[in-house]
PDB file of C-alpha atoms in Angstrom:
ATOM      1  CA  ASP C  29       0.139  -0.057   0.039  1.00  0.00           C
ATOM      2  CA  VAL C  30       1.137   3.483  -0.794  1.00  0.00           C
ATOM      3  CA  LYS C  31       1.831   5.482   2.280  1.00  0.00           C
ATOM      4  CA  VAL C  32       2.203   9.063   2.612  1.00  0.00           C
ATOM      5  CA  THR C  33       2.763  10.368   6.217  1.00  0.00           C
ATOM      6  CA  GLN C  34       3.023  14.013   7.562  1.00  0.00           C
ATOM      7  CA  SER C  35       5.025  15.004  10.655  1.00  0.00           C
ATOM      8  CA  SER C  36       2.257  16.387  12.853  1.00  0.00           C
ATOM      9  CA  ARG C  37      -1.273  15.784  12.701  1.00  0.00           C
ATOM     10  CA  TYR C  38      -1.923  19.030  14.981  1.00  0.00           C
ATOM     11  CA  LEU C  39       0.334  22.055  15.290  1.00  0.00           C
ATOM     12  CA  VAL C  40      -0.264  25.378  17.110  1.00  0.00           C
ATOM     13  CA  LYS C  41       2.422  28.306  16.351  1.00  0.00           C
ATOM     14  CA  ARG C  42       2.529  31.905  17.176  1.00  0.00           C
ATOM     15  CA  THR C  43       2.514  34.506  14.341  1.00  0.00           C
ATOM     16  CA  GLY C  44       6.005  35.202  13.218  1.00  0.00           C
ATOM     17  CA  GLU C  45       7.184  31.585  13.620  1.00  0.00           C
ATOM     18  CA  LYS C  46       9.057  29.738  11.378  1.00  0.00           C
ATOM     19  CA  VAL C  47       7.165  26.758  10.524  1.00  0.00           C
ATOM     20  CA  PHE C  48       7.772  23.184   8.871  1.00  0.00           C
ATOM     21  CA  LEU C  49       5.513  20.697   7.618  1.00  0.00           C
ATOM     22  CA  GLU C  50       7.285  17.601   6.744  1.00  0.00           C
ATOM     23  CA  CYS C  51       5.839  14.950   3.964  1.00  0.00           C
ATOM     24  CA  VAL C  52       7.329  11.665   3.075  1.00  0.00           C
ATOM     25  CA  GLN C  53       6.062   8.724   0.651  1.00  0.00           C
ATOM     26  CA  ASP C  54       7.218   5.396   0.177  1.00  0.00           C
ATOM     27  CA  MET C  55       6.455   4.537  -3.178  1.00  0.00           C
ATOM     28  CA  ASP C  56       9.084   6.408  -5.119  1.00  0.00           C
ATOM     29  CA  HIS C  57       6.553   8.595  -6.521  1.00  0.00           C
ATOM     30  CA  GLU C  58       7.926  11.560  -8.776  1.00  0.00           C
ATOM     31  CA  ASN C  59       5.304  13.993  -8.346  1.00  0.00           C
ATOM     32  CA  MET C  60       4.437  15.707  -4.694  1.00  0.00           C
ATOM     33  CA  PHE C  61       1.946  18.445  -3.885  1.00  0.00           C
ATOM     34  CA  TRP C  62       0.933  20.609  -1.054  1.00  0.00           C
ATOM     35  CA  TYR C  63      -2.810  21.805  -0.580  1.00  0.00           C
ATOM     36  CA  ARG C  64      -4.371  23.814   2.025  1.00  0.00           C
ATOM     37  CA  GLN C  65      -7.823  22.917   2.758  1.00  0.00           C
ATOM     38  CA  ASP C  66     -10.641  25.583   3.975  1.00  0.00           C
ATOM     39  CA  PRO C  67     -14.200  25.292   4.718  1.00  0.00           C
ATOM     40  CA  GLY C  68     -16.228  26.134   1.493  1.00  0.00           C
ATOM     41  CA  LEU C  69     -13.033  26.608  -0.572  1.00  0.00           C
ATOM     42  CA  GLY C  70     -12.151  22.854  -1.266  1.00  0.00           C
ATOM     43  CA  LEU C  71      -8.448  22.092  -1.902  1.00  0.00           C
ATOM     44  CA  ARG C  72      -5.984  24.672  -3.118  1.00  0.00           C
ATOM     45  CA  LEU C  73      -2.795  24.011  -4.554  1.00  0.00           C
ATOM     46  CA  ILE C  74       0.073  25.713  -3.029  1.00  0.00           C
ATOM     47  CA  TYR C  75       3.252  24.182  -4.350  1.00  0.00           C
ATOM     48  CA  PHE C  76       4.311  20.972  -6.365  1.00  0.00           C
ATOM     49  CA  SER C  77       7.344  19.273  -7.295  1.00  0.00           C
ATOM     50  CA  TYR C  78       7.909  16.973 -10.183  1.00  0.00           C
ATOM     51  CA  ASP C  79      11.286  15.832  -8.973  1.00  0.00           C
ATOM     52  CA  VAL C  80      14.103  16.388  -6.703  1.00  0.00           C
ATOM     53  CA  LYS C  81      15.500  20.094  -6.307  1.00  0.00           C
ATOM     54  CA  MET C  82      12.575  20.975  -8.877  1.00  0.00           C
ATOM     55  CA  LYS C  83       9.510  22.893  -7.588  1.00  0.00           C
ATOM     56  CA  GLU C  84       6.737  24.982  -9.080  1.00  0.00           C
ATOM     57  CA  LYS C  85       4.156  27.516  -7.716  1.00  0.00           C
ATOM     58  CA  GLY C  86       0.379  26.283  -7.428  1.00  0.00           C
ATOM     59  CA  ASP C  87      -2.330  28.530  -7.259  1.00  0.00           C
ATOM     60  CA  ILE C  88      -1.621  30.101  -3.517  1.00  0.00           C
ATOM     61  CA  PRO C  89       2.185  30.212  -3.127  1.00  0.00           C
ATOM     62  CA  GLU C  90       2.541  33.628  -1.183  1.00  0.00           C
ATOM     63  CA  GLY C  91       4.040  33.308   2.117  1.00  0.00           C
ATOM     64  CA  TYR C  92       5.183  29.616   1.490  1.00  0.00           C
ATOM     65  CA  SER C  93       8.059  27.750   0.251  1.00  0.00           C
ATOM     66  CA  VAL C  94       9.384  24.416  -0.346  1.00  0.00           C
ATOM     67  CA  SER C  95      12.181  22.152  -0.190  1.00  0.00           C
ATOM     68  CA  ARG C  96      12.662  18.759  -2.053  1.00  0.00           C
ATOM     69  CA  GLU C  97      16.043  17.488  -1.385  1.00  0.00           C
ATOM     70  CA  LYS C  98      15.405  13.806  -1.553  1.00  0.00           C
ATOM     71  CA  LYS C  99      12.681  12.153  -3.971  1.00  0.00           C
ATOM     72  CA  GLU C 100      10.647  10.777  -0.702  1.00  0.00           C
ATOM     73  CA  ARG C 101      10.437  14.184   0.914  1.00  0.00           C
ATOM     74  CA  PHE C 102       8.585  17.518   0.222  1.00  0.00           C
ATOM     75  CA  SER C 103       8.456  19.898   2.912  1.00  0.00           C
ATOM     76  CA  LEU C 104       6.502  22.941   3.200  1.00  0.00           C
ATOM     77  CA  ILE C 105       7.818  26.137   4.800  1.00  0.00           C
ATOM     78  CA  LEU C 106       6.069  29.154   6.389  1.00  0.00           C
ATOM     79  CA  GLU C 107       8.798  31.785   6.562  1.00  0.00           C
ATOM     80  CA  SER C 108       6.815  33.821   8.968  1.00  0.00           C
ATOM     81  CA  ALA C 109       3.625  32.137  10.138  1.00  0.00           C
ATOM     82  CA  SER C 110       0.365  34.535  10.010  1.00  0.00           C
ATOM     83  CA  THR C 111      -3.082  34.096  11.176  1.00  0.00           C
ATOM     84  CA  ASN C 112      -4.537  33.657   7.913  1.00  0.00           C
ATOM     85  CA  GLN C 113      -2.350  30.617   7.480  1.00  0.00           C
ATOM     86  CA  THR C 114      -4.365  28.753   9.761  1.00  0.00           C
ATOM     87  CA  SER C 115      -5.772  25.856   7.736  1.00  0.00           C
ATOM     88  CA  MET C 116      -5.513  22.216   7.135  1.00  0.00           C
ATOM     89  CA  TYR C 117      -2.684  21.298   5.015  1.00  0.00           C
ATOM     90  CA  LEU C 118      -2.734  18.017   2.853  1.00  0.00           C
ATOM     91  CA  CYS C 119       0.093  16.396   1.273  1.00  0.00           C
ATOM     92  CA  ALA C 120      -0.023  14.263  -1.731  1.00  0.00           C
ATOM     93  CA  SER C 121       1.937  12.089  -4.409  1.00  0.00           C
ATOM     94  CA  SER C 122       1.841  10.415  -7.716  1.00  0.00           C
ATOM     95  CA  PHE C 123       3.612   8.907 -10.243  1.00  0.00           C
ATOM     96  CA  GLY C 124       4.537  11.145 -13.198  1.00  0.00           C
ATOM     97  CA  ALA C 125       3.607  10.379 -16.339  1.00  0.00           C
ATOM     98  CA  PRO C 126       3.552   8.105 -18.485  1.00  0.00           C
ATOM     99  CA  SER C 127       4.051   5.246 -15.880  1.00  0.00           C
ATOM    100  CA  GLY C 128       1.436   6.100 -13.460  1.00  0.00           C
ATOM    101  CA  THR C 129      -2.339   6.299 -13.313  1.00  0.00           C
ATOM    102  CA  SER C 130      -2.206   9.918 -12.523  1.00  0.00           C
ATOM    103  CA  GLU C 131      -3.976   9.300  -8.825  1.00  0.00           C
ATOM    104  CA  GLN C 132      -2.827  10.948  -5.878  1.00  0.00           C
ATOM    105  CA  PHE C 133      -2.550   9.745  -2.539  1.00  0.00           C
ATOM    106  CA  PHE C 134      -2.859  11.937   0.138  1.00  0.00           C
ATOM    107  CA  GLY C 135      -1.423  12.137   3.910  1.00  0.00           C
ATOM    108  CA  PRO C 136      -3.713  12.366   7.002  1.00  0.00           C
ATOM    109  CA  GLY C 137      -3.232  16.297   6.851  1.00  0.00           C
ATOM    110  CA  THR C 138      -1.905  18.577   9.284  1.00  0.00           C
ATOM    111  CA  ARG C 139      -4.250  20.855  11.246  1.00  0.00           C
ATOM    112  CA  LEU C 140      -2.093  23.989  11.834  1.00  0.00           C
ATOM    113  CA  THR C 141      -3.422  26.898  13.834  1.00  0.00           C
ATOM    114  CA  VAL C 142      -1.369  30.018  13.948  1.00  0.00           C
ATOM    115  CA  LEU C 143      -2.049  32.564  17.178  1.00  0.00           C
TER     116      LEU C 143
ATOM    117  CA  ALA O  29      -8.474  27.619 -17.052  1.00  0.00           C
ATOM    118  CA  GLN O  30     -10.265  24.521 -16.057  1.00  0.00           C
ATOM    119  CA  THR O  31     -12.661  24.847 -13.211  1.00  0.00           C
ATOM    120  CA  VAL O  32     -14.702  22.206 -11.265  1.00  0.00           C
ATOM    121  CA  THR O  33     -17.937  23.215  -9.761  1.00  0.00           C
ATOM    122  CA  GLN O  34     -20.054  20.831  -7.504  1.00  0.00           C
ATOM    123  CA  SER O  35     -23.586  22.885  -6.767  1.00  0.00           C
ATOM    124  CA  GLN O  36     -24.221  20.813  -3.860  1.00  0.00           C
ATOM    125  CA  PRO O  37     -22.537  22.016  -0.631  1.00  0.00           C
ATOM    126  CA  GLU O  38     -24.337  19.436   1.524  1.00  0.00           C
ATOM    127  CA  MET O  39     -26.817  16.464   0.953  1.00  0.00           C
ATOM    128  CA  SER O  40     -28.383  14.220   3.586  1.00  0.00           C
ATOM    129  CA  VAL O  41     -29.800  10.495   2.748  1.00  0.00           C
ATOM    130  CA  GLN O  42     -31.199   7.626   4.629  1.00  0.00           C
ATOM    131  CA  GLU O  43     -29.223   4.568   4.879  1.00  0.00           C
ATOM    132  CA  ALA O  44     -29.822   1.866   1.838  1.00  0.00           C
ATOM    133  CA  GLU O  45     -31.189   4.801  -0.431  1.00  0.00           C
ATOM    134  CA  THR O  46     -29.354   5.693  -3.732  1.00  0.00           C
ATOM    135  CA  VAL O  47     -27.714   9.116  -3.900  1.00  0.00           C
ATOM    136  CA  THR O  48     -26.203  11.196  -6.844  1.00  0.00           C
ATOM    137  CA  LEU O  49     -23.575  13.955  -6.319  1.00  0.00           C
ATOM    138  CA  SER O  50     -23.387  16.403  -9.131  1.00  0.00           C
ATOM    139  CA  CYS O  51     -20.076  17.919 -10.653  1.00  0.00           C
ATOM    140  CA  THR O  52     -19.210  19.872 -13.759  1.00  0.00           C
ATOM    141  CA  TYR O  53     -16.299  21.099 -15.370  1.00  0.00           C
ATOM    142  CA  ASP O  54     -15.128  23.573 -17.997  1.00  0.00           C
ATOM    143  CA  THR O  55     -11.998  22.620 -20.109  1.00  0.00           C
ATOM    144  CA  SER O  56     -10.859  23.003 -23.560  1.00  0.00           C
ATOM    145  CA  GLU O  57      -8.645  19.872 -23.426  1.00  0.00           C
ATOM    146  CA  ASN O  58      -9.496  16.607 -24.614  1.00  0.00           C
ATOM    147  CA  ASN O  59      -7.030  14.347 -22.743  1.00  0.00           C
ATOM    148  CA  TYR O  60      -7.727  14.235 -19.119  1.00  0.00           C
ATOM    149  CA  TYR O  61      -8.990  12.384 -16.058  1.00  0.00           C
ATOM    150  CA  LEU O  62     -11.562  12.980 -13.871  1.00  0.00           C
ATOM    151  CA  PHE O  63     -11.816  11.647 -10.025  1.00  0.00           C
ATOM    152  CA  TRP O  64     -14.161  11.381  -7.317  1.00  0.00           C
ATOM    153  CA  TYR O  65     -12.352  11.732  -3.930  1.00  0.00           C
ATOM    154  CA  LYS O  66     -13.768  10.788  -0.395  1.00  0.00           C
ATOM    155  CA  GLN O  67     -12.773  12.220   2.866  1.00  0.00           C
ATOM    156  CA  PRO O  68     -14.348  10.799   5.899  1.00  0.00           C
ATOM    157  CA  PRO O  69     -14.317  12.986   9.144  1.00  0.00           C
ATOM    158  CA  SER O  70     -11.018  13.047  10.499  1.00  0.00           C
ATOM    159  CA  ARG O  71      -9.552  10.497   8.257  1.00  0.00           C
ATOM    160  CA  GLN O  72      -7.458  10.290   5.019  1.00  0.00           C
ATOM    161  CA  MET O  73      -8.679  11.263   1.572  1.00  0.00           C
ATOM    162  CA  ILE O  74      -9.000   8.449  -0.661  1.00  0.00           C
ATOM    163  CA  LEU O  75      -9.880   7.763  -4.395  1.00  0.00           C
ATOM    164  CA  VAL O  76     -13.172   6.491  -5.065  1.00  0.00           C
ATOM    165  CA  ILE O  77     -13.625   6.308  -8.823  1.00  0.00           C
ATOM    166  CA  ARG O  78     -11.453   7.521 -12.013  1.00  0.00           C
ATOM    167  CA  GLN O  79     -12.895   8.112 -15.420  1.00  0.00           C
ATOM    168  CA  GLU O  80     -10.572   8.793 -18.469  1.00  0.00           C
ATOM    169  CA  ALA O  81     -11.885  10.976 -20.762  1.00  0.00           C
ATOM    170  CA  TYR O  82     -11.217   8.807 -24.037  1.00  0.00           C
ATOM    171  CA  LYS O  83     -13.108   6.067 -22.538  1.00  0.00           C
ATOM    172  CA  GLN O  84     -16.876   6.227 -23.302  1.00  0.00           C
ATOM    173  CA  GLN O  85     -18.172   3.680 -20.815  1.00  0.00           C
ATOM    174  CA  ASN O  86     -18.781   4.705 -17.404  1.00  0.00           C
ATOM    175  CA  ALA O  87     -16.623   3.791 -14.725  1.00  0.00           C
ATOM    176  CA  THR O  88     -17.962   1.498 -11.795  1.00  0.00           C
ATOM    177  CA  GLU O  89     -16.516   0.326  -8.442  1.00  0.00           C
ATOM    178  CA  ASN O  90     -18.958  -1.816  -6.619  1.00  0.00           C
ATOM    179  CA  ARG O  91     -21.727   0.272  -5.078  1.00  0.00           C
ATOM    180  CA  PHE O  92     -20.161   3.698  -6.797  1.00  0.00           C
ATOM    181  CA  SER O  93     -20.656   4.433 -10.446  1.00  0.00           C
ATOM    182  CA  VAL O  94     -20.474   7.471 -12.287  1.00  0.00           C
ATOM    183  CA  ASN O  95     -22.353   9.162 -15.374  1.00  0.00           C
ATOM    184  CA  PHE O  96     -19.677  10.827 -17.451  1.00  0.00           C
ATOM    185  CA  GLN O  97     -21.158  13.379 -20.105  1.00  0.00           C
ATOM    186  CA  LYS O  98     -18.352  14.445 -22.091  1.00  0.00           C
ATOM    187  CA  ALA O  99     -20.235  16.662 -24.433  1.00  0.00           C
ATOM    188  CA  ALA O 100     -22.064  18.229 -21.689  1.00  0.00           C
ATOM    189  CA  LYS O 101     -18.937  18.351 -19.271  1.00  0.00           C
ATOM    190  CA  SER O 102     -20.690  16.696 -16.494  1.00  0.00           C
ATOM    191  CA  PHE O 103     -19.320  13.672 -14.262  1.00  0.00           C
ATOM    192  CA  SER O 104     -21.893  12.752 -11.199  1.00  0.00           C
ATOM    193  CA  LEU O 105     -21.221  10.290  -8.991  1.00  0.00           C
ATOM    194  CA  LYS O 106     -24.059   7.795  -7.997  1.00  0.00           C
ATOM    195  CA  ILE O 107     -23.612   5.713  -4.637  1.00  0.00           C
ATOM    196  CA  SER O 108     -25.957   2.860  -4.400  1.00  0.00           C
ATOM    197  CA  ASP O 109     -27.446   1.244  -1.301  1.00  0.00           C
ATOM    198  CA  SER O 110     -25.720   3.983   0.994  1.00  0.00           C
ATOM    199  CA  GLN O 111     -24.028   2.804   3.886  1.00  0.00           C
ATOM    200  CA  LEU O 112     -23.432   4.765   7.378  1.00  0.00           C
ATOM    201  CA  GLY O 113     -19.428   4.633   6.411  1.00  0.00           C
ATOM    202  CA  ASP O 114     -20.286   6.649   3.082  1.00  0.00           C
ATOM    203  CA  THR O 115     -20.768   9.664   5.291  1.00  0.00           C
ATOM    204  CA  ALA O 116     -17.961  11.962   4.046  1.00  0.00           C
ATOM    205  CA  MET O 117     -17.032  15.103   2.433  1.00  0.00           C
ATOM    206  CA  TYR O 118     -16.756  14.198  -1.512  1.00  0.00           C
ATOM    207  CA  PHE O 119     -14.692  16.178  -3.907  1.00  0.00           C
ATOM    208  CA  CYS O 120     -14.714  15.866  -7.688  1.00  0.00           C
ATOM    209  CA  ALA O 121     -11.608  16.544  -9.397  1.00  0.00           C
ATOM    210  CA  PHE O 122     -10.087  17.151 -12.927  1.00  0.00           C
ATOM    211  CA  MET O 123      -6.716  16.618 -14.298  1.00  0.00           C
ATOM    212  CA  ASN O 124      -5.372  17.340 -17.843  1.00  0.00           C
ATOM    213  CA  ARG O 125      -2.936  14.759 -18.992  1.00  0.00           C
ATOM    214  CA  ARG O 126      -0.077  17.569 -19.813  1.00  0.00           C
ATOM    215  CA  ASP O 127       0.983  18.372 -16.154  1.00  0.00           C
ATOM    216  CA  ASP O 128      -0.369  15.932 -13.545  1.00  0.00           C
ATOM    217  CA  LYS O 129      -1.972  18.884 -11.750  1.00  0.00           C
ATOM    218  CA  ILE O 130      -5.468  18.239 -10.239  1.00  0.00           C
ATOM    219  CA  ILE O 131      -8.078  20.866  -9.824  1.00  0.00           C
ATOM    220  CA  PHE O 132     -10.650  20.008  -7.161  1.00  0.00           C
ATOM    221  CA  GLY O 133     -14.276  21.341  -6.807  1.00  0.00           C
ATOM    222  CA  LYS O 134     -15.295  22.787  -3.340  1.00  0.00           C
ATOM    223  CA  GLY O 135     -16.482  19.318  -2.243  1.00  0.00           C
ATOM    224  CA  THR O 136     -20.272  18.053  -1.258  1.00  0.00           C
ATOM    225  CA  ARG O 137     -20.888  16.796   2.487  1.00  0.00           C
ATOM    226  CA  LEU O 138     -22.906  13.963   2.553  1.00  0.00           C
ATOM    227  CA  HIS O 139     -24.559  12.818   5.891  1.00  0.00           C
ATOM    228  CA  ILE O 140     -26.038   8.852   5.783  1.00  0.00           C
ATOM    229  CA  LEU O 141     -28.551   8.782   8.148  1.00  0.00           C
ATOM    230  CA  PRO O 142     -29.399   5.542   9.990  1.00  0.00           C
TER     231      PRO O 142
END
């Protein structure tokens, strides 16, 4: 079974803190994604990566950065957390074309609260 | 730009009934996937069903089936003999084959009532 894990289920941080959210997948997937999920807004793509050291901006990258130093790990960084970044953060991974079926596998999510 | 619209924010049905969740999308692409994902309360998002746009036959997975109308850009999910465990948020999603990115609808919260 594909497994995508995230470092924390719940996280509470203070405004201005630097926050690291870690995601690890064990299926040798090329693609990895970070989303935020907010009520009434669905899932919105923050950043994604097609390969090690590669990153692409999604729809809402402002206030975030990412790092992918190893294929299995994709980190989301909030350089200076703000209250409007309080949200559920979901990580996902998938095989890249043409080898995969394009299904994304999701982690359990990290519920981040910024005070 | 592609968009995905789910017009039903919330639905409730009795256990054992059949329920249909609506989804429409907009794209100029011809080669794409459509998905329905399920997110149970406090649990991980999982794939329910997948449809490839070039396949005319509607996808089916046990009690879950889709009605894919390509010309109308409609992709509804039918759940037959609904069970309490079907209670979840359901997301319709679109992916074009060029970049592996998925665009999600805003979701439909489905309650199965005992």
